Tab-separated table of C-alpha atoms in Angstrom:
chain	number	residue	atom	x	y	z
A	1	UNK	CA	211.303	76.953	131.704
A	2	UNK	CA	208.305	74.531	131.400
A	3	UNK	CA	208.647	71.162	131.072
A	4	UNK	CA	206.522	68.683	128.694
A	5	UNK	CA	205.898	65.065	129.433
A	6	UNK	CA	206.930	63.165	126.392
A	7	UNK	CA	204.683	60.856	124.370
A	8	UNK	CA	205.835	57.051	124.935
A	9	UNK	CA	207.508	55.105	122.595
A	10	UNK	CA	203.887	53.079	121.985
A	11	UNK	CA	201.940	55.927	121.209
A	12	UNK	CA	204.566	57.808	118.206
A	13	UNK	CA	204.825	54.136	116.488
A	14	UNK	CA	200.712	54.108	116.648
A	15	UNK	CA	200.072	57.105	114.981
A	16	UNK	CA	203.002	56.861	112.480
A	17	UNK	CA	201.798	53.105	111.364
A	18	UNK	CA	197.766	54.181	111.630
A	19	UNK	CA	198.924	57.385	109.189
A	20	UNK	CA	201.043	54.797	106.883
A	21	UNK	CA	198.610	52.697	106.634
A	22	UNK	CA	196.083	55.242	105.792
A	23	UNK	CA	198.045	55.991	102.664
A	24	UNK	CA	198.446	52.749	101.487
A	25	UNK	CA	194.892	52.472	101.423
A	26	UNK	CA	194.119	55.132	99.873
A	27	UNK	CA	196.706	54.011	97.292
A	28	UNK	CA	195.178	50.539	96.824
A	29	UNK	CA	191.627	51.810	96.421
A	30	UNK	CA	192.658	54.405	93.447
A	31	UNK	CA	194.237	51.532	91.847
A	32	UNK	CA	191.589	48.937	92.156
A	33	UNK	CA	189.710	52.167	89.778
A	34	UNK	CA	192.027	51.430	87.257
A	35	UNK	CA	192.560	47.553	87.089
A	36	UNK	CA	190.345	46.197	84.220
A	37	UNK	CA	189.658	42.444	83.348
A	38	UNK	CA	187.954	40.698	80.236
A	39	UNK	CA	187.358	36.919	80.154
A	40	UNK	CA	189.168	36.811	76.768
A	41	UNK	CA	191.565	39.509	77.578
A	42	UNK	CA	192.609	39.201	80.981
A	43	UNK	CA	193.912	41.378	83.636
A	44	UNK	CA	195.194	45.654	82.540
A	45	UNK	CA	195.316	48.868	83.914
A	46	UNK	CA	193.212	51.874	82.303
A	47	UNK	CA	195.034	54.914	83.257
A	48	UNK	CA	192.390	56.875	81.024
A	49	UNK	CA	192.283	60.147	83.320
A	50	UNK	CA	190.017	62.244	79.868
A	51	UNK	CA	187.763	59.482	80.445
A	52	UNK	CA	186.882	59.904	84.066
A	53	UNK	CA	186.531	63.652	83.883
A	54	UNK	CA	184.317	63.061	81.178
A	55	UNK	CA	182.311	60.691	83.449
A	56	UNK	CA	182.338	63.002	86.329
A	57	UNK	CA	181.002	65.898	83.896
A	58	UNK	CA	178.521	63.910	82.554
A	59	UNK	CA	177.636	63.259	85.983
A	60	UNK	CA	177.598	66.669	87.276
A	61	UNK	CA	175.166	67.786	84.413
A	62	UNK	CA	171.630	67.421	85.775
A	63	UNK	CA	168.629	65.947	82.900
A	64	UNK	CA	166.051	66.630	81.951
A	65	UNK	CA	162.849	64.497	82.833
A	66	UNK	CA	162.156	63.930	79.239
A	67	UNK	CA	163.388	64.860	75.274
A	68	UNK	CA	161.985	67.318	72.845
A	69	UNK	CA	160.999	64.011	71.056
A	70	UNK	CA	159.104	62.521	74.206
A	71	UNK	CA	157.222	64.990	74.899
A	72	UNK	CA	156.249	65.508	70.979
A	73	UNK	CA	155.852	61.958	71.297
A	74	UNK	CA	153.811	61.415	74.327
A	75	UNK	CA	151.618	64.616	73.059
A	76	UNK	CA	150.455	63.357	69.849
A	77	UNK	CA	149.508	60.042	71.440
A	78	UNK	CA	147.302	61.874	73.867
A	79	UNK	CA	145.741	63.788	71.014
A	80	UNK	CA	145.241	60.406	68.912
A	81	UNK	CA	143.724	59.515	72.241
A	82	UNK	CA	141.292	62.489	72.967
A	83	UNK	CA	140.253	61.987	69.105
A	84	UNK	CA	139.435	58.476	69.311
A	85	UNK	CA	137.976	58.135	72.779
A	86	UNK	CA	136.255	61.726	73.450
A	87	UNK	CA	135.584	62.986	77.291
A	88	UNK	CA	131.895	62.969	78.236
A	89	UNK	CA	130.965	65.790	79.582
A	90	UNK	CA	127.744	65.806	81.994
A	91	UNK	CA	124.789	67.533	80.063
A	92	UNK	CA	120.894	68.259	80.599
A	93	UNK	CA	120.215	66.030	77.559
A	94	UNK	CA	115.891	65.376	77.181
A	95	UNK	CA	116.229	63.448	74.085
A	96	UNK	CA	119.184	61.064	73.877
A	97	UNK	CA	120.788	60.482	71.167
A	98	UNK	CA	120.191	56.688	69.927
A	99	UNK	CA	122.833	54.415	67.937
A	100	UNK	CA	122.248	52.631	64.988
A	101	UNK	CA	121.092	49.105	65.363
A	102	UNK	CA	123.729	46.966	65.285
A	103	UNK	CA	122.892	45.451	62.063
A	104	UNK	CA	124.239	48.750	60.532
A	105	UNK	CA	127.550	49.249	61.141
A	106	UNK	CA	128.689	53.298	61.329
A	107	UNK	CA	131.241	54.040	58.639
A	108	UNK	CA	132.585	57.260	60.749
A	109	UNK	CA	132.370	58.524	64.185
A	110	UNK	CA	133.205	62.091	64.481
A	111	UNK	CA	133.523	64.256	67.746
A	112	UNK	CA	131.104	67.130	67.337
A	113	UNK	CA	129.434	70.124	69.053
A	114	UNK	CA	125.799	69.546	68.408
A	115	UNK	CA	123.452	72.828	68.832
A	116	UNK	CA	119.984	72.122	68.805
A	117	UNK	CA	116.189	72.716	69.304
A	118	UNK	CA	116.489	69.717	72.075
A	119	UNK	CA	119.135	71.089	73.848
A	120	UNK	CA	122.144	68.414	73.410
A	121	UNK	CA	125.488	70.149	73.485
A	122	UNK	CA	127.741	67.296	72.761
A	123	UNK	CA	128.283	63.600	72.313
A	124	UNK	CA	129.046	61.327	69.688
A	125	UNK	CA	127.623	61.470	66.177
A	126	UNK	CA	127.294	58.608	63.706
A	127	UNK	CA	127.016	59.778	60.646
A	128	UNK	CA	125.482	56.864	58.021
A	129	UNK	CA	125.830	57.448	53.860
A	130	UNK	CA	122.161	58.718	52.883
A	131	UNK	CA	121.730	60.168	56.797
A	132	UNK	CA	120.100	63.830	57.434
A	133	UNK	CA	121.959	64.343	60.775
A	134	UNK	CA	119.068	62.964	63.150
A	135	UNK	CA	119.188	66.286	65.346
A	136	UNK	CA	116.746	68.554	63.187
A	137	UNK	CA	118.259	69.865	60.367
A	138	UNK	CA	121.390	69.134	58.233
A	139	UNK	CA	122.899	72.654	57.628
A	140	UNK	CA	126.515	73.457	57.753
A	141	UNK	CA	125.562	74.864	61.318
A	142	UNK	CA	125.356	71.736	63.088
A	143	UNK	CA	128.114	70.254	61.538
A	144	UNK	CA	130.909	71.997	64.036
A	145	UNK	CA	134.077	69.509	64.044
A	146	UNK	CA	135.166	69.788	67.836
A	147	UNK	CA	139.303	70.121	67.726
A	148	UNK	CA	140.302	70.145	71.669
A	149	UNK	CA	144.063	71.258	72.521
């Protein structure tokens, strides 16, 4: 037959307290999850195990970076934006276009998409009550509202 050394007395009591004590702290820490205090209240125990798998589900689920309504949100600002402060766009302009003196305050500033003899393709328009256009002519045709999207 073979023979096996036995462990020593010291070694079986060290792993059977290490492994005890193991437990117990295991034990302590799930309980310390479900001891609750309030100021007014004091000390209880929540034992509410629907509420933690609902907290671990809505855990688990992964969002979204933003909300229909954000994005709606953040879209129309930008638009507002782009409407009120228009992007200048680097053009081959001869003739630039001149604002009113500042005695005469514009009553509207409109975004438009100017085609003319002097070759401006864009900029800002102020359009004054009794004003032809200033850009040679005042037909529908050069009166092109730009919408960007």
């Amino acid at each position: 037959g073979v023979i096996y050394q036995a462990p020593d007395l010291g070694s079986v009591l060290n792993s059977r307290i290490l492994t005890g004590v193991g437990h117990l702290q295991k034990a302590f820490e799930e309980a310390r999850e479900y001891a609750r205090y309030h100021p007014s209240r004091g000390y209880w125990w929540d034992f509410g195990k629907e509420k933690e798998e609902k907290k671990k589900q809505v855990k688990e689920k992964k969002e979204e970076p933003s909300s229909l309504f954000q994005r709606r949100r953040v879209d129309m600002l930008l638009d507002q934006l782009t409407r009120q402060f228009p992007h200048k766009y680097a053009s081959l302009a001869l003739a630039p276009i001149q604002p009113p003196p500042e005695s005469e305050p514009a009553l509207s500033v409109k975004s438009e998409a100017v085609a003319s003899s002097t070759g401006n393709t864009g900029g800002v328009k102020r359009d004054k009550p009794g004003d032809t256009g200033g850009s040679g002519g005042s037909g529908p045709a050069n009166k092109k509202i730009k919408s960007e999207r």
